[in-house]
Coordinates of C-alpha atoms and ligand atoms in Angstrom, one line a residue:
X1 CA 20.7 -9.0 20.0
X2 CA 17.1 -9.2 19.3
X3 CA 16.2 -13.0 17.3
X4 CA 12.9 -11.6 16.4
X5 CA 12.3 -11.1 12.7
X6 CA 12.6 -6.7 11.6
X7 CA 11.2 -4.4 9.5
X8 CA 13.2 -2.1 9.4
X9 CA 11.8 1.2 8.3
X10 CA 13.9 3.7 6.7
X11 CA 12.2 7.5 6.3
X12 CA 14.5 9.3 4.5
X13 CA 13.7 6.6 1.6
X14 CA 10.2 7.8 2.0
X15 CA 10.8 11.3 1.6
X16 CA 12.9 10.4 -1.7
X17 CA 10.1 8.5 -3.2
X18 CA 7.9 11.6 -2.3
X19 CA 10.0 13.8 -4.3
X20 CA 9.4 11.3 -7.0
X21 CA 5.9 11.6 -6.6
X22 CA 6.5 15.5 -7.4
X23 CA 8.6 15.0 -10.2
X24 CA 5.8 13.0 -11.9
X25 CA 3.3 15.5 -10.8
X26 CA 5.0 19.0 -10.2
X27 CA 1.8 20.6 -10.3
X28 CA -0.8 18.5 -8.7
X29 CA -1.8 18.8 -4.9
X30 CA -0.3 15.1 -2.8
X31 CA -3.1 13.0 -1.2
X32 CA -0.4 10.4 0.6
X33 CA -2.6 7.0 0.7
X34 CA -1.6 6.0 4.3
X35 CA -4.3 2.9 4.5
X36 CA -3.8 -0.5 6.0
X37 CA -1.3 0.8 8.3
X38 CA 0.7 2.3 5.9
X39 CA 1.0 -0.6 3.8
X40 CA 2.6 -1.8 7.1
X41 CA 5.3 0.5 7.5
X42 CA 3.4 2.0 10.5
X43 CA 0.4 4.0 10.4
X44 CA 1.2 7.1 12.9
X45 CA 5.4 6.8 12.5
X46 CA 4.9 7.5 8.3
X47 CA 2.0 10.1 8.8
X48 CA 4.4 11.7 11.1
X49 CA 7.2 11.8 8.2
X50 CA 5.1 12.9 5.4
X51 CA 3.6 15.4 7.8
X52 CA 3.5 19.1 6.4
X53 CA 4.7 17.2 3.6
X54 CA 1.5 16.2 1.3
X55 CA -1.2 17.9 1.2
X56 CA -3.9 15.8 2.7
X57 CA -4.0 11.8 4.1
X58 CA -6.1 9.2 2.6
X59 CA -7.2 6.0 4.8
X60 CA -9.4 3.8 3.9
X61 CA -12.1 3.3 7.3
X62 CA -13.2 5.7 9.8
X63 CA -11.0 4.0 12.7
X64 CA -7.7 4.4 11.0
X65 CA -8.4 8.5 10.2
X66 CA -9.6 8.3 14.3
X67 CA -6.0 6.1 15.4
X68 CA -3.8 9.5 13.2
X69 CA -6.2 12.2 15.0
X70 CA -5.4 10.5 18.3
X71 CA -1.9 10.6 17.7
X72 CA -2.2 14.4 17.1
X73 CA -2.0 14.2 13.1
X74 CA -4.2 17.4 12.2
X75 CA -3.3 17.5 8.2
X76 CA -6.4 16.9 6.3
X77 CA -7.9 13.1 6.1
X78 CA -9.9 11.9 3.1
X79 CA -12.0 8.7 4.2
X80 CA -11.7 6.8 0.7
X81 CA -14.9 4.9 2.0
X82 CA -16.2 7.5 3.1
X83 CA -19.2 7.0 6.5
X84 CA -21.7 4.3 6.6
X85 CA -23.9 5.5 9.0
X86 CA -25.5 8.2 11.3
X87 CA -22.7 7.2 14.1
X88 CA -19.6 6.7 11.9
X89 CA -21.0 10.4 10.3
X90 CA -20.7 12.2 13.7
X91 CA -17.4 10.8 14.3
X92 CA -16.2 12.0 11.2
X93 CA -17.7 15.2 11.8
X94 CA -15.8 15.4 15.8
X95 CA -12.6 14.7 14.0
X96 CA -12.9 16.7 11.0
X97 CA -12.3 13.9 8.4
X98 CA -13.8 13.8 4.8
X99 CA -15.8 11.5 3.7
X100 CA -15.6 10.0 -0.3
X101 CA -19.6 10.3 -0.9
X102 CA -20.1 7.5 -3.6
X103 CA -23.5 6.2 -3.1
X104 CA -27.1 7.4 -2.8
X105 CA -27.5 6.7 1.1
X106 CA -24.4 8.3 1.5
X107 CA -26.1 11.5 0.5
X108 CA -28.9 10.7 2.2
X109 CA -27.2 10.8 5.4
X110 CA -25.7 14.2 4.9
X111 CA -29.3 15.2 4.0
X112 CA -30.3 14.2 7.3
X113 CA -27.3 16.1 9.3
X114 CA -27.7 19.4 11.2
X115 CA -24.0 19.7 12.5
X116 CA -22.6 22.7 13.7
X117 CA -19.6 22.8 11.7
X118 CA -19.2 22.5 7.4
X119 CA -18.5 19.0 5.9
X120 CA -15.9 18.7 3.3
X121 CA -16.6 16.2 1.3
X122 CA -15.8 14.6 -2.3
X123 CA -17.9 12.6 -4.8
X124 CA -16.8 10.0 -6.4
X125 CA -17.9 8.7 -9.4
X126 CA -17.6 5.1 -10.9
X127 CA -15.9 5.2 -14.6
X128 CA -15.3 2.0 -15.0
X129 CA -13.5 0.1 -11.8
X130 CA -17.7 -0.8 -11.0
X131 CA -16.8 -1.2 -7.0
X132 CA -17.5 2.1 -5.6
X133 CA -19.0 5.8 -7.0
X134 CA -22.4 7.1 -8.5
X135 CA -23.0 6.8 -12.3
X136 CA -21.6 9.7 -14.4
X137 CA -25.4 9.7 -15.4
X138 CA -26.2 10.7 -11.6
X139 CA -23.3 13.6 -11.1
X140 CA -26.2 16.4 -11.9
X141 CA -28.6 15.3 -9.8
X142 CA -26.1 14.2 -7.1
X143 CA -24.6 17.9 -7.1
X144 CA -28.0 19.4 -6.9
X145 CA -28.8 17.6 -3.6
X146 CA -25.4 18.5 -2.4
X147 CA -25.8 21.9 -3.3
X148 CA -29.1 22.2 -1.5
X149 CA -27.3 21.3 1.9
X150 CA -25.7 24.5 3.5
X151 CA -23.4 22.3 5.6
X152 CA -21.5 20.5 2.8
X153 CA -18.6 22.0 1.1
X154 CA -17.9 19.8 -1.6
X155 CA -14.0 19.5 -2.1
X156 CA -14.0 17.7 -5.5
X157 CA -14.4 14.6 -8.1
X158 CA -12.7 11.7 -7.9
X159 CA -12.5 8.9 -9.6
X160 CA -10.1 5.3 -9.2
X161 CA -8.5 4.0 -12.2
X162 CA -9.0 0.0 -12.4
X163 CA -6.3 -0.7 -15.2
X164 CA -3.6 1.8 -14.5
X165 CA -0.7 -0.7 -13.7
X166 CA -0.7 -1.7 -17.5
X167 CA 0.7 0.9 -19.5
X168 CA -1.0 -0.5 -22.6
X169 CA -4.3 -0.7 -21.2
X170 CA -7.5 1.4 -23.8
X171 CA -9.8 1.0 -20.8
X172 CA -7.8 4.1 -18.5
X173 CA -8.0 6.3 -21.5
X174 CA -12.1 5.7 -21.3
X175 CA -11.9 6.1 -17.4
X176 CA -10.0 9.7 -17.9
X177 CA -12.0 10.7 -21.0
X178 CA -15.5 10.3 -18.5
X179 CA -14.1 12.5 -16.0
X180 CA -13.3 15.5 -18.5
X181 CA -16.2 15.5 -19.9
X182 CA -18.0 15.7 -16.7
X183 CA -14.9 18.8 -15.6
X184 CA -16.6 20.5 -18.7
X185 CA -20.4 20.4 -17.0
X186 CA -18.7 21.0 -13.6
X187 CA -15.6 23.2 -13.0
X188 CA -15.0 21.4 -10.0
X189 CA -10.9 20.2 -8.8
X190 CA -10.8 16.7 -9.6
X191 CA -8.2 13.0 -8.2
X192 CA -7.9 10.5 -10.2
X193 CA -4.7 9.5 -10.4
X194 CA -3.1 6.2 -8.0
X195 CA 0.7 5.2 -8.1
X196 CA 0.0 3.2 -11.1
X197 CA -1.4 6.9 -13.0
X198 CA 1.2 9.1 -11.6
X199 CA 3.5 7.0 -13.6
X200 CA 2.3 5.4 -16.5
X201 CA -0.7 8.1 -17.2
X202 CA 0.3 11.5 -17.1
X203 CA -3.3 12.7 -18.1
X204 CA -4.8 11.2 -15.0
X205 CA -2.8 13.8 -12.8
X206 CA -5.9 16.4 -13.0
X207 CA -5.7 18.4 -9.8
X208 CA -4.7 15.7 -6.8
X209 CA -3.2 12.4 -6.8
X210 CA -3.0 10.0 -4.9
X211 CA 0.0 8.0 -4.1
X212 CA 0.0 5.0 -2.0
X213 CA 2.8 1.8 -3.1
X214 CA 5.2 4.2 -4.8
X215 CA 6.2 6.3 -1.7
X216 CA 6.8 2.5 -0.1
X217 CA 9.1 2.3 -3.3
X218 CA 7.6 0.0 -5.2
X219 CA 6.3 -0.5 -8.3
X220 CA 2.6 -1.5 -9.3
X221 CA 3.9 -2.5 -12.8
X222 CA 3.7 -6.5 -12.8
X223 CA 7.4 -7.5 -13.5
X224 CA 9.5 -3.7 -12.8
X225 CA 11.0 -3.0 -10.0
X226 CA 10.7 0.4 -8.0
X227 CA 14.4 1.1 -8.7
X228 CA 13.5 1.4 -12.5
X229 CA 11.7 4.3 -11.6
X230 CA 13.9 5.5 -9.2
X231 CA 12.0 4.4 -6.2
X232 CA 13.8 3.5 -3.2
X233 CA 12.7 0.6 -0.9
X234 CA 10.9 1.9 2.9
X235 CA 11.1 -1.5 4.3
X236 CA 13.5 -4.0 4.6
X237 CA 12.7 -7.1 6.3
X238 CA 15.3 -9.5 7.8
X239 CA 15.7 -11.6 10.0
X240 CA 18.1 -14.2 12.1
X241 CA 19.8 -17.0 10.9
X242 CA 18.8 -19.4 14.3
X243 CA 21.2 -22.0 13.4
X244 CA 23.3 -24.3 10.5
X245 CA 22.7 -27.9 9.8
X246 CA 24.0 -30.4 7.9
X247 CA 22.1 -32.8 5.8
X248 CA 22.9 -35.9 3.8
X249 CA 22.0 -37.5 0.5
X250 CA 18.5 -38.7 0.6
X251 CA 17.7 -36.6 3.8
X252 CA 14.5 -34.5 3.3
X253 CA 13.8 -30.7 4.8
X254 CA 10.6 -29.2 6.8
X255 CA 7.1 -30.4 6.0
X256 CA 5.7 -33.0 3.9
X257 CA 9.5 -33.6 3.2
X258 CA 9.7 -31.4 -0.4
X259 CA 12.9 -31.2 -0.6
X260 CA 15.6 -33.9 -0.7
X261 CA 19.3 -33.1 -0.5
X262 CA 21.2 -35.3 -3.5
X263 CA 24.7 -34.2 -1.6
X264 CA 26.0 -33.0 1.4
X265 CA 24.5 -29.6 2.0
X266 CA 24.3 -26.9 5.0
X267 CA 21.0 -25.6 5.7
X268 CA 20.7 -22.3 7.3
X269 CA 17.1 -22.1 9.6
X270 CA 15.8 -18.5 9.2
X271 CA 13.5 -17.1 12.0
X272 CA 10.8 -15.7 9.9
X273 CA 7.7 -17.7 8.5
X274 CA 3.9 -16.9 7.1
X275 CA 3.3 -16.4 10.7
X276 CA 5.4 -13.2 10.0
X277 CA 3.7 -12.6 7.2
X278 CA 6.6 -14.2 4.6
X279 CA 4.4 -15.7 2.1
X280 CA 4.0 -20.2 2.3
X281 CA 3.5 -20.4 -1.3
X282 CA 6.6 -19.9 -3.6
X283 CA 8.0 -21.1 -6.4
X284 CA 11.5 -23.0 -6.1
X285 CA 13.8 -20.5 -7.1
X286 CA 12.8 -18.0 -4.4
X287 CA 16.2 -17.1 -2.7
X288 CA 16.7 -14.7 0.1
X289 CA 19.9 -12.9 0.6
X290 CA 22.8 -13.8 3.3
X291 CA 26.3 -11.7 3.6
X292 CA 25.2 -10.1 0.1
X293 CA 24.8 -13.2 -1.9
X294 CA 21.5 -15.3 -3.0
X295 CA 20.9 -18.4 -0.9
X296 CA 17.9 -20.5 -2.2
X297 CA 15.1 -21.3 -0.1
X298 CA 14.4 -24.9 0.3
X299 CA 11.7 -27.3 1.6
X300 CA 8.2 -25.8 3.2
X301 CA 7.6 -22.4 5.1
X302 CA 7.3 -22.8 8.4
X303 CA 5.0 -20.5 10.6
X304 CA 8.4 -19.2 12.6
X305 CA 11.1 -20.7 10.3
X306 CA 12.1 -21.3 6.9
X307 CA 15.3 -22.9 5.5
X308 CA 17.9 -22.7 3.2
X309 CA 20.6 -23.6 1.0
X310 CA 23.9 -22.4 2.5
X311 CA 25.9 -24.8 1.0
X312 CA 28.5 -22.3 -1.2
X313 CA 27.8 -19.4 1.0
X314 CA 30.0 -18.2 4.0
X315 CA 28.0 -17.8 7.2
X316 CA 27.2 -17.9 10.5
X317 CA 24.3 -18.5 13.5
X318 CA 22.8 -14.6 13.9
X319 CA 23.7 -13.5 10.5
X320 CA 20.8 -11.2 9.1
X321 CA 19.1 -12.9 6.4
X322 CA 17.1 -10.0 4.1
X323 CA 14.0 -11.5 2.7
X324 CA 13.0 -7.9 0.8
X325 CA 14.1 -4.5 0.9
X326 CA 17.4 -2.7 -0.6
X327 CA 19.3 -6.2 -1.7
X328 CA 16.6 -7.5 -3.2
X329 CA 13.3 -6.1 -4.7
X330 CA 9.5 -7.0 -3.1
X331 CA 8.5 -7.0 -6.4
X332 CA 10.7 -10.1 -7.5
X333 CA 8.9 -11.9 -4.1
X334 CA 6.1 -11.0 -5.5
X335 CA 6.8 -12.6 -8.7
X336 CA 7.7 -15.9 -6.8
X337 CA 4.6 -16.1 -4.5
X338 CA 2.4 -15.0 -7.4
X339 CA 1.1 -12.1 -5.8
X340 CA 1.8 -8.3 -5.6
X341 CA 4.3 -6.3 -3.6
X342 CA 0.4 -5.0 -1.6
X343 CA -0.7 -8.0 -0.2
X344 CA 3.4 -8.7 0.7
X345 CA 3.7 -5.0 2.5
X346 CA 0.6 -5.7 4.2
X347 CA 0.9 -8.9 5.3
X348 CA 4.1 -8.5 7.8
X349 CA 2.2 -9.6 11.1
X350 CA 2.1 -7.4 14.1
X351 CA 5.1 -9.8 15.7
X352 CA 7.6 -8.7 13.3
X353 CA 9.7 -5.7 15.2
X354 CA 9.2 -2.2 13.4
X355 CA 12.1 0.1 13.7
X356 CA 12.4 3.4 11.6
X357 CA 15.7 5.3 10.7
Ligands
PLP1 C1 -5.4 2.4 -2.2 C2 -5.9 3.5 -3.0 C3 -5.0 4.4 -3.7 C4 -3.5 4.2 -3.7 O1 -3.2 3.2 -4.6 P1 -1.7 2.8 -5.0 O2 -1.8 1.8 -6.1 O3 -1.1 2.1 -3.7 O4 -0.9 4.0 -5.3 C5 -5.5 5.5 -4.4 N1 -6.8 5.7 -4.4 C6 -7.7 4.8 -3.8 C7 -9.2 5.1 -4.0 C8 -7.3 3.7 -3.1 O5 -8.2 2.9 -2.6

């Protein structure tokens, strides 16, 4: 038996969420948003999966679009980021990427290039989100620049949406309503749309979208879970119960003693910590799940352990202990440690075991 903590990776929930993706967007082109190592399912073994898939990758630094071509990945790859300089530019250029152009010296770099092969590339403009893109203001000039250089092909508009994960928002609306008036000047294919606007905005679906934390199967809505869009989870991470203990009244558990038992109780030690990437700030009625049922987590996370309440709950040393994944939703962690499902996903350390099925 491996005691190291698992991710265990499981494809053919992937694929279902991508036909999710479709059903929300039957007539839009998929950019699958592979960044971060997958959101830490694994890079190369999910670009591998969605494969002939989607239509084109997205990731968000040069290195990441070189790690898929190394691994033989030839689909399409968008470089949300786009190049910074000369020497990332010729990189990008050997291995056939496309750059997001969304600032001035961004251009002017392209200006400057003489390659022998076209450029695809796609403008991106900043609607409202105020972090990357050129002003809708600049778009004509922009194009004209573009437009002068024979090696550019320019493969569309984009566009991110900042307030997509509240369905309530007025501010998307705004976001969309810039980028049709600017389809109206220029009859160019246009991506707007992230998780959050494939399912809350249908008007954001425009030509391509671009789906990153659903095809994980989660939600980007702050309290719903991915299964109440019929998402199903990619990862589930578990991992051993090392050992049971029992503690007294008045004995306290882990660091800085939090927690005080006011009985008799039996305290299961899990090997998994925030060295694993399990987050160390939680609120006390975080549970994870042993033999099906909820078993309350008590006292500090440990960097390699945490502990908890198996008082009422049949079990034994090597049990797997599931901390998120099918029995229990990354979104309700989430909730606990006051955070979202993408810092969770992408915070599972390189120690923890990856396996796929
Ligand atoms: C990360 C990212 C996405 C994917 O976002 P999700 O919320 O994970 O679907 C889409 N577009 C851009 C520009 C991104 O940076």
């Amino acid at each position: 038996m491996d005691w190291r903590p698992q991710a265990s990776i499981n494809l053919t929930a992937l694929q279902h969420n991508l036909t999710q993706v479709r059903q929300h967007a039957p007539g839009q082109r998929i950019i699958a948003v592979i960044k971060a190592d997958a959101y830490g399912h694994g890079l190369v073994p999910v670009a591998q999966s969605l494969q002939g898939q989607v239509d084109m990758f997205a990731v968000a630094r040069l290195h990441e679009a070189i790690t898929l071509r190394e691994a033989g990945i030839a689909a399409d790859i968008l470089l949300l980021e786009g190049v910074h300089d000369q020497e990332e530019l010729t990189l990008a250029i050997r291995h056939t990427l496309q750059p997001v152009v969304h600032q001035a010296s961004q251009v002017a770099l392209l200006q400057c290039m003489r390659p022998d092969r076209t450029i695809y590339c796609w403008l991106k403009i900043n609607t409202g989100m105020h972090r990357l893109g050129i002003a809708p203001s600049e778009v004509n000039t922009t194009l004209q620049q573009i437009r002068c250089c024979q090696h550019i092909r320019l493969c569309g508009l984009m566009t991110h949406l900042a307030n997509a994960d509240d369905p309530a928002d007025t501010s998307v609306r705004q976001q969309m309503d810039q980028m049709i008036m600017l389809g109206k000047q220029h009859p160019l294919p246009q991506t707007i749309a992230n998780s959050a606007g494939i399912l809350h905005w249908p008007a954001s679906h425009a030509d391509w979208v671009r789906p990153g934390l659903m095809l994980y199967g989660a939600a980007p809505h702050p309290t719903r879970p991915g299964s109440a869009y019929d998402l199903q989870p990619v990862m589930t991470l578990t991992a051993p119960l090392l050992g049971i203990r029992q503690v007294q009244a008045g004995e306290r558990v882990g660091y800085n003693g939090l927690w005080e038992a006011h009985k008799t109780h039996q305290i299961g030690i899990v090997g998994i910590g925030y060295g694993d990437g399990y987050p160390r700030n939680i609120t006390a009625d975080a549970y994870v799940i042993v033999n099906q049922q909820p078993a309350r987590i008590v006292g500090r996370i440990s960097m390699d352990m945490l502990t908890i309440d198996l008082t009422d709950i049949p079990a034994q040393r090597g049990d797997q202990v599931v901390l998120w994944g099918t029995e229990l939703p990354i979104n309700q962690v989430a909730t606990w440690a006051q955070t979202v499902p993408y810092t969770l996903f992408t915070g599972v350390t390189a120690r923890v075991l990856r396996h796929y099925q």
